[in-house]
Coordinates of N, CA, C and O in Angstrom, one line a residue:
M30 N 142.7 118.1 67.7 CA 142.9 119.2 68.7 C 140.5 120.3 68.1 O 140.1 120.0 69.0
E31 N 141.2 120.2 66.9 CA 139.5 120.8 65.9 C 138.5 119.8 66.0 O 137.3 120.5 65.7
R32 N 138.7 119.0 65.8 CA 137.8 118.0 65.5 C 137.1 117.2 66.6 O 135.9 117.3 66.8
I33 N 137.7 117.5 68.0 CA 137.3 117.3 68.7 C 136.3 118.6 69.4 O 135.8 118.1 70.1
K34 N 137.0 119.9 69.6 CA 136.4 121.0 69.8 C 134.5 121.0 69.3 O 133.7 121.1 69.1
K35 N 134.8 120.7 67.5 CA 133.8 120.9 66.7 C 133.0 119.6 67.2 O 131.5 119.1 67.4
I36 N 133.0 118.4 67.8 CA 132.0 117.7 68.2 C 132.0 117.8 69.5 O 130.3 117.8 69.4
L37 N 132.3 119.0 70.2 CA 131.9 119.4 71.6 C 131.1 119.9 71.4 O 129.8 120.4 72.2
K38 N 131.2 121.4 70.4 CA 129.7 122.0 69.9 C 129.0 121.5 69.7 O 127.6 121.6 69.8
I39 N 128.1 121.1 68.6 CA 128.0 119.8 68.2 C 127.3 119.0 69.3 O 125.9 119.8 69.3
S40 N 127.4 119.0 70.5 CA 127.1 117.6 71.4 C 126.1 118.6 72.1 O 125.5 118.9 73.0
T41 N 126.9 119.6 72.1 CA 126.3 121.4 73.1 C 125.5 121.6 72.9 O 123.6 121.5 73.4
Y42 N 124.9 121.4 71.2 CA 124.3 122.4 70.7 C 122.9 121.2 70.0 O 122.0 121.5 70.7
T43 N 123.2 119.7 71.1 CA 122.7 118.9 70.4 C 121.5 118.8 72.3 O 120.1 118.8 71.8
V44 N 122.3 119.1 72.8 CA 121.9 119.0 73.9 C 120.8 119.8 74.5 O 119.6 120.1 74.9
L45 N 121.3 120.7 74.0 CA 120.8 122.5 74.3 C 119.6 122.2 73.3 O 118.2 122.6 74.3
S46 N 119.2 122.1 72.5 CA 118.4 122.0 71.4 C 117.3 121.1 72.6 O 116.0 121.3 72.3
F47 N 117.6 119.9 72.8 CA 116.4 118.4 73.8 C 116.0 119.5 75.3 O 114.8 119.6 75.2
F48 N 117.3 120.0 75.8 CA 116.7 120.5 76.4 C 115.5 121.8 76.8 O 114.3 121.8 76.7
I49 N 116.1 123.0 75.3 CA 114.6 123.7 74.7 C 113.6 122.7 75.3 O 112.1 123.1 74.9
A50 N 113.6 122.1 73.6 CA 112.6 121.2 73.3 C 111.7 120.8 74.6 O 110.2 121.0 74.7
L51 N 112.2 120.4 75.8 CA 111.2 120.0 76.8 C 111.4 120.7 77.6 O 110.0 121.0 78.3
V52 N 111.9 122.2 77.5 CA 111.0 123.2 78.3 C 109.6 124.0 77.1 O 108.6 124.4 78.5
V53 N 109.3 123.2 76.5 CA 108.8 124.5 75.2 C 107.4 122.8 76.2 O 106.8 123.6 75.9
Y54 N 107.5 121.9 75.9 CA 107.3 121.2 75.8 C 106.7 121.1 77.2 O 105.3 121.4 77.4
A55 N 107.4 121.6 78.1 CA 107.1 121.6 79.5 C 105.1 122.0 80.2 O 104.4 122.0 79.9
N56 N 105.9 124.2 78.9 CA 105.1 125.1 79.1 C 104.2 125.3 77.7 O 103.4 125.8 78.2
W57 N 104.1 124.3 76.8 CA 103.0 123.5 75.9 C 101.2 124.0 76.6 O 100.6 125.0 76.1
E58 N 101.4 123.0 77.5 CA 99.6 122.9 77.4 C 99.9 123.2 78.9 O 100.8 123.4 79.7
E59 N 98.6 123.7 79.3 CA 98.2 123.9 80.6 C 98.3 123.1 81.7 O 97.5 122.1 81.7
P60 N 98.9 123.3 83.0 CA 98.9 123.1 84.4 C 97.4 121.6 83.9 O 96.3 122.9 84.5
S61 N 97.3 120.6 84.9 CA 96.1 120.2 85.2 C 96.0 121.1 86.8 O 96.0 121.9 87.3
L62 N 94.1 120.6 86.5 CA 93.5 121.6 88.0 C 94.2 121.8 89.8 O 94.9 121.8 90.0
S63 N 95.0 119.9 89.1 CA 95.5 119.8 90.5 C 96.3 119.9 91.5 O 97.2 120.8 91.7
D64 N 97.2 120.4 89.9 CA 98.8 120.5 89.7 C 98.9 122.0 90.3 O 99.1 123.1 90.9
K65 N 97.7 123.3 89.9 CA 97.2 124.7 89.6 C 96.6 125.3 91.3 O 97.1 125.8 91.9
L66 N 96.4 124.2 91.6 CA 95.6 124.2 93.4 C 96.6 123.7 94.1 O 96.2 124.3 95.1
N67 N 97.4 123.4 93.3 CA 98.9 122.5 94.7 C 97.9 121.5 94.7 O 98.4 121.1 96.3
L68 N 97.2 120.1 94.9 CA 96.4 120.0 95.9 C 98.0 118.4 95.7 O 98.1 117.6 95.6
K69 N 96.9 117.6 97.3 CA 98.3 116.5 97.7 C 97.9 115.2 96.7 O 96.0 115.2 96.1
P70 N 98.5 114.7 96.8 CA 97.6 112.6 96.1 C 97.0 113.0 96.5 O 96.9 112.1 98.1
I71 N 96.4 111.2 96.0 CA 95.4 110.5 96.8 C 95.1 108.9 96.6 O 95.9 108.6 95.6
E72 N 95.2 108.2 97.5 CA 95.3 106.1 96.9 C 93.8 106.4 97.2 O 93.3 106.8 97.7
L73 N 94.3 105.4 96.2 CA 92.7 104.5 96.2 C 93.7 102.9 96.7 O 93.3 102.5 97.0
R74 N 91.8 102.6 97.6 CA 92.2 101.1 98.2 C 90.9 100.5 97.9 O 89.1 101.0 97.8
V75 N 90.7 99.6 97.1 CA 89.5 98.9 97.2 C 89.1 97.2 97.8 O 90.4 96.0 98.0
F76 N 88.7 96.9 98.4 CA 88.8 95.3 99.6 C 87.0 95.5 99.9 O 86.3 95.7 99.6
T77 N 87.7 94.3 99.6 CA 85.8 93.1 99.5 C 85.1 92.1 100.2 O 86.5 91.9 102.1
L78 N 84.4 92.2 100.9 CA 84.0 91.6 101.8 C 83.3 90.5 102.1 O 82.2 90.3 100.8
N79 N 83.7 89.9 102.8 CA 82.4 88.8 103.2 C 81.5 88.8 103.0 O 81.1 86.8 103.4
N80 N 80.4 89.0 103.2 CA 79.3 89.1 103.2 C 78.3 90.2 102.3 O 78.8 91.7 102.5
D81 N 77.3 89.7 103.0 CA 76.0 90.8 101.3 C 76.0 91.7 102.2 O 76.2 91.7 103.8
V82 N 76.2 92.9 102.0 CA 75.9 93.9 102.9 C 74.4 94.8 102.6 O 74.2 95.3 101.4
S83 N 73.9 94.9 103.4 CA 72.3 96.2 104.3 C 72.6 97.2 103.5 O 73.7 97.8 104.2
T84 N 71.5 98.1 104.0 CA 71.7 99.3 103.9 C 72.3 99.8 105.6 O 72.7 101.1 105.3
E85 N 71.3 98.8 106.2 CA 71.9 99.4 107.4 C 73.4 99.7 108.1 O 74.4 99.9 108.5
D86 N 74.3 98.9 107.5 CA 75.0 98.1 107.3 C 76.4 99.4 106.5 O 76.9 99.7 106.6
S87 N 76.0 99.5 104.8 CA 75.6 100.8 104.5 C 77.2 101.8 105.1 O 77.3 103.1 104.5
L88 N 75.4 102.6 106.3 CA 74.9 103.0 106.8 C 76.2 103.5 108.1 O 77.0 103.6 108.3
Q89 N 77.2 102.3 108.4 CA 77.5 101.7 109.4 C 79.2 101.9 109.4 O 79.3 103.7 109.8
I90 N 79.3 101.2 107.7 CA 80.7 101.4 107.3 C 80.8 102.8 107.1 O 82.0 103.6 107.0
A91 N 79.7 103.6 106.1 CA 80.5 105.2 105.6 C 80.8 106.4 107.7 O 80.7 107.1 107.2
K92 N 79.1 105.2 108.0 CA 80.2 106.5 109.5 C 81.4 106.6 110.3 O 81.6 107.2 110.6
N93 N 81.7 104.8 110.6 CA 82.8 104.5 110.9 C 84.5 105.7 110.0 O 85.2 106.0 110.0
L94 N 83.6 104.7 108.6 CA 84.8 105.7 107.9 C 84.8 107.9 108.2 O 86.2 108.1 107.5
A95 N 83.2 108.3 108.2 CA 83.5 109.2 107.7 C 84.3 109.8 109.3 O 84.7 111.9 109.8
D96 N 84.0 108.6 110.3 CA 85.3 109.6 112.0 C 86.8 109.4 111.5 O 87.7 110.2 112.3
N97 N 87.0 108.9 110.5 CA 88.7 108.7 109.9 C 89.1 109.5 109.6 O 88.4 110.1 108.0
K98 N 90.1 110.1 110.0 CA 90.8 112.2 109.8 C 91.5 110.9 107.3 O 92.1 109.9 107.7
G99 N 91.6 111.3 106.8 CA 92.0 111.6 105.5 C 92.0 110.7 104.3 O 92.4 111.0 103.4
I100 N 90.4 110.7 104.7 CA 89.2 110.3 103.7 C 89.0 111.1 103.0 O 88.1 111.8 103.3
T101 N 89.1 111.0 101.4 CA 88.6 112.1 100.6 C 87.2 111.7 100.0 O 86.3 111.8 100.7
A102 N 87.2 110.1 100.6 CA 86.0 108.6 99.3 C 85.1 108.2 100.3 O 86.9 107.3 99.5
S103 N 84.1 108.0 100.0 CA 84.9 106.2 99.9 C 83.3 106.0 100.0 O 82.2 106.2 99.5
T104 N 83.0 104.4 98.7 CA 81.8 103.7 97.3 C 81.2 101.9 98.0 O 81.7 101.6 98.5
I105 N 81.1 101.9 98.4 CA 80.5 100.9 98.7 C 78.6 100.5 97.1 O 78.6 100.3 97.6
N106 N 79.3 99.2 97.8 CA 79.0 98.3 95.8 C 78.0 97.1 96.8 O 79.4 96.3 96.6
P107 N 76.8 97.2 97.0 CA 76.5 95.6 97.7 C 75.8 94.8 96.6 O 76.9 93.7 97.3
Q108 N 75.9 94.4 95.5 CA 75.9 93.7 94.4 C 77.7 92.6 94.3 O 77.8 91.8 94.3
G109 N 78.8 94.0 94.8 CA 79.7 93.4 94.5 C 81.0 93.1 95.2 O 81.6 92.7 95.6
K110 N 79.6 93.7 96.2 CA 80.9 93.2 97.8 C 81.8 93.6 97.7 O 82.9 93.5 98.7
T111 N 81.9 95.2 97.4 CA 83.4 95.4 98.1 C 83.2 97.3 98.0 O 82.0 97.2 97.7
I112 N 84.7 97.8 98.8 CA 84.1 99.2 99.0 C 85.7 99.5 97.9 O 86.0 99.1 98.5
S113 N 85.2 101.1 98.2 CA 86.1 101.2 96.8 C 86.4 102.9 98.3 O 85.1 103.2 98.6
I114 N 88.1 102.8 98.6 CA 88.4 104.2 99.7 C 89.2 105.1 98.7 O 90.0 103.9 98.5
T115 N 88.7 106.3 98.6 CA 90.1 107.8 98.4 C 90.3 108.3 99.0 O 89.5 108.0 100.3
Y116 N 91.8 107.9 99.3 CA 92.6 108.9 100.5 C 93.7 109.1 100.7 O 94.5 109.3 100.0
H117 N 94.6 110.4 102.2 CA 95.3 111.3 101.1 C 96.1 110.5 102.8 O 96.2 109.7 104.0
A118 N 97.6 109.5 102.0 CA 98.2 108.1 102.7 C 98.9 108.9 104.4 O 99.4 107.9 104.7
D119 N 99.6 110.2 103.5 CA 100.6 110.8 105.1 C 98.6 111.4 106.4 O 99.4 111.1 107.6
E120 N 98.2 111.0 105.6 CA 96.8 111.4 107.5 C 96.7 110.4 107.9 O 95.3 109.9 109.1
T121 N 96.5 108.6 107.0 CA 95.8 107.9 107.6 C 96.8 106.6 107.0 O 97.0 106.8 105.6
S122 N 96.2 105.4 107.0 CA 96.5 104.0 107.0 C 95.9 103.4 106.1 O 94.4 103.4 106.5
E123 N 96.4 102.3 106.3 CA 95.7 101.3 105.4 C 95.2 100.1 106.1 O 93.9 99.7 106.0
S124 N 96.0 100.1 107.3 CA 95.1 99.4 108.1 C 93.8 99.6 108.7 O 93.6 99.1 109.2
E125 N 94.2 100.8 109.5 CA 93.1 101.8 109.6 C 92.1 102.3 108.7 O 90.1 102.1 109.4
L126 N 92.5 102.2 107.8 CA 91.4 101.8 106.7 C 89.9 100.2 106.7 O 89.0 100.0 107.4
Q127 N 90.9 99.3 107.2 CA 90.0 98.3 107.1 C 89.8 97.6 108.5 O 89.0 97.4 108.9
K128 N 90.7 99.1 110.0 CA 90.6 99.0 110.7 C 88.6 98.6 111.3 O 87.1 98.4 111.2
A129 N 88.6 100.5 110.3 CA 87.4 100.8 109.9 C 86.1 100.6 109.3 O 84.6 100.2 109.5
V130 N 86.3 99.9 108.3 CA 85.5 98.4 107.7 C 84.9 97.2 108.9 O 83.7 97.2 107.5
E131 N 86.2 96.5 109.0 CA 85.8 96.1 109.6 C 85.6 96.2 111.1 O 85.4 94.9 111.7
A132 N 85.5 97.0 111.9 CA 84.3 97.6 113.1 C 83.0 96.9 113.2 O 82.4 96.2 114.3
E133 N 81.9 96.6 112.0 CA 80.9 95.4 111.3 C 81.7 94.4 111.9 O 82.8 94.1 112.1
K134 N 80.4 93.1 110.9 CA 80.4 92.3 111.2 C 81.5 91.6 109.4 O 81.2 89.9 109.4
F135 N 82.4 92.3 109.0 CA 82.7 92.4 107.8 C 84.3 91.7 108.1 O 84.4 91.9 109.0
E136 N 84.5 90.9 107.3 CA 86.2 90.7 107.3 C 86.8 91.4 105.5 O 85.5 91.2 104.9
A137 N 87.4 92.0 105.6 CA 88.2 93.1 104.6 C 88.9 92.3 104.2 O 90.1 92.2 104.3
K138 N 88.7 91.8 102.7 CA 90.5 91.8 102.0 C 90.5 92.6 100.8 O 90.0 92.9 100.2
K139 N 91.4 93.2 100.7 CA 92.4 94.4 99.7 C 92.7 93.8 98.4 O 93.1 92.6 98.1
V140 N 91.7 93.8 97.4 CA 92.1 93.8 96.4 C 92.8 93.9 95.1 O 94.0 95.3 95.5
D141 N 94.2 93.2 95.1 CA 95.0 92.5 94.0 C 95.4 93.5 93.2 O 94.9 92.5 92.7
F142 N 94.8 94.2 92.9 CA 95.0 95.0 90.4 C 96.0 94.2 90.0 O 96.1 94.0 88.7
T143 N 97.0 94.1 90.6 CA 98.4 93.0 90.0 C 97.8 92.5 89.5 O 98.0 91.5 88.7
A144 N 97.0 91.4 90.1 CA 96.6 89.5 89.1 C 96.0 89.8 88.1 O 95.4 88.6 88.1
F145 N 95.2 91.0 88.6 CA 94.7 90.9 87.2 C 95.2 90.2 85.6 O 96.6 91.7 85.3
K146 N 95.1 89.5 84.7 CA 95.5 89.0 84.0 C 94.5 90.2 82.2 O 93.9 90.2 82.4
G147 N 95.1 91.1 81.5 CA 94.6 91.2 80.6 C 96.0 92.1 79.6 O 97.0 92.3 80.1
P148 N 95.6 93.8 78.9 CA 96.3 94.8 78.2 C 97.4 95.2 79.2 O 96.2 95.8 80.4
Q149 N 98.1 95.1 79.1 CA 99.3 95.8 79.9 C 100.0 97.7 79.0 O 100.5 96.9 78.4
C150 N 100.8 98.1 80.4 CA 101.5 99.3 79.0 C 102.6 98.5 79.0 O 103.2 98.3 80.1
P151 N 103.4 98.4 77.7 CA 104.4 98.1 77.4 C 105.0 99.0 77.6 O 106.5 98.4 78.3
V152 N 105.6 100.1 78.7 CA 106.8 100.8 78.6 C 106.4 101.2 80.4 O 105.3 101.4 80.8
P153 N 107.1 100.7 81.0 CA 106.7 100.7 82.4 C 106.7 101.8 83.1 O 107.1 103.4 82.6
S154 N 106.0 102.0 84.7 CA 105.0 103.5 85.3 C 106.8 104.2 85.6 O 106.6 105.3 86.0
E155 N 107.9 103.5 85.7 CA 108.8 104.6 86.5 C 108.9 105.3 84.9 O 109.3 106.4 85.8
Y156 N 109.0 105.1 83.9 CA 109.6 106.1 82.2 C 108.4 107.1 82.9 O 108.6 108.4 82.5
I157 N 106.7 106.4 82.7 CA 106.3 107.7 82.6 C 105.7 108.7 83.7 O 106.1 109.9 83.2
D158 N 106.5 108.2 85.0 CA 106.7 108.7 86.2 C 107.9 109.7 86.6 O 107.1 111.3 86.1
F159 N 108.8 108.9 86.2 CA 109.5 110.6 85.0 C 110.2 111.2 84.2 O 109.8 112.6 84.4
I160 N 108.3 111.4 83.5 CA 108.9 112.9 82.0 C 106.7 113.3 83.0 O 107.6 114.5 82.9
I161 N 106.2 112.8 83.7 CA 105.3 113.3 84.2 C 106.0 114.7 85.4 O 105.9 115.5 85.4
N162 N 107.3 114.3 85.8 CA 108.4 114.8 87.4 C 108.7 115.7 87.0 O 108.8 117.3 87.1
T163 N 108.9 115.3 85.1 CA 110.5 116.1 85.0 C 109.6 117.4 83.8 O 109.8 118.5 84.4
K164 N 108.3 117.0 83.4 CA 107.3 118.0 82.9 C 106.8 119.3 84.0 O 106.3 120.2 83.6
K165 N 106.4 118.5 85.3 CA 106.0 120.1 86.3 C 107.1 120.5 87.1 O 106.7 121.6 87.3
A166 N 108.6 119.6 86.6 CA 109.7 120.6 87.1 C 110.2 122.1 87.0 O 110.4 123.1 86.9
L167 N 109.4 121.7 84.8 CA 110.6 122.4 83.7 C 109.0 123.1 83.3 O 109.3 124.6 82.4
C168 N 107.5 123.1 84.5 CA 106.5 124.5 83.8 C 106.8 125.2 85.0 O 106.8 125.6 86.0
F169 N 106.8 126.6 84.1 CA 107.2 127.8 84.5 C 105.5 128.9 85.0 O 105.5 130.1 85.2
R170 N 105.2 128.3 85.2 CA 103.3 128.7 85.3 C 102.8 128.7 86.1 O 102.7 128.0 87.0

């Protein structure tokens, strides 16, 4: 019985010290500006266009996107025939963005970044998100 109490005591101190270390880590550095201001997260979508983009086409697409609620920024790359759009997912959808781009003479296809080969992080993004969310939850600033 004495041995079990000792093991339980050591385990409790170990878990408690890990928790205290996590709280200290979460409060060590200053939160980012978006966390301080409690800004909503944004999404990024990149579309490739099937035709060359002229200046007039760029202005018309920008006008169509400006009429859409929830878009924070858009950039058209005429040389690469791409358009990059950042938006709030709770205010607009990807299909609405595609409709706004395709309102002109263009056909827009979503760029799939997972298809690109190259160096990848060996740690799954779910683990990284868990650490970041835990850090935000334990930050008392």
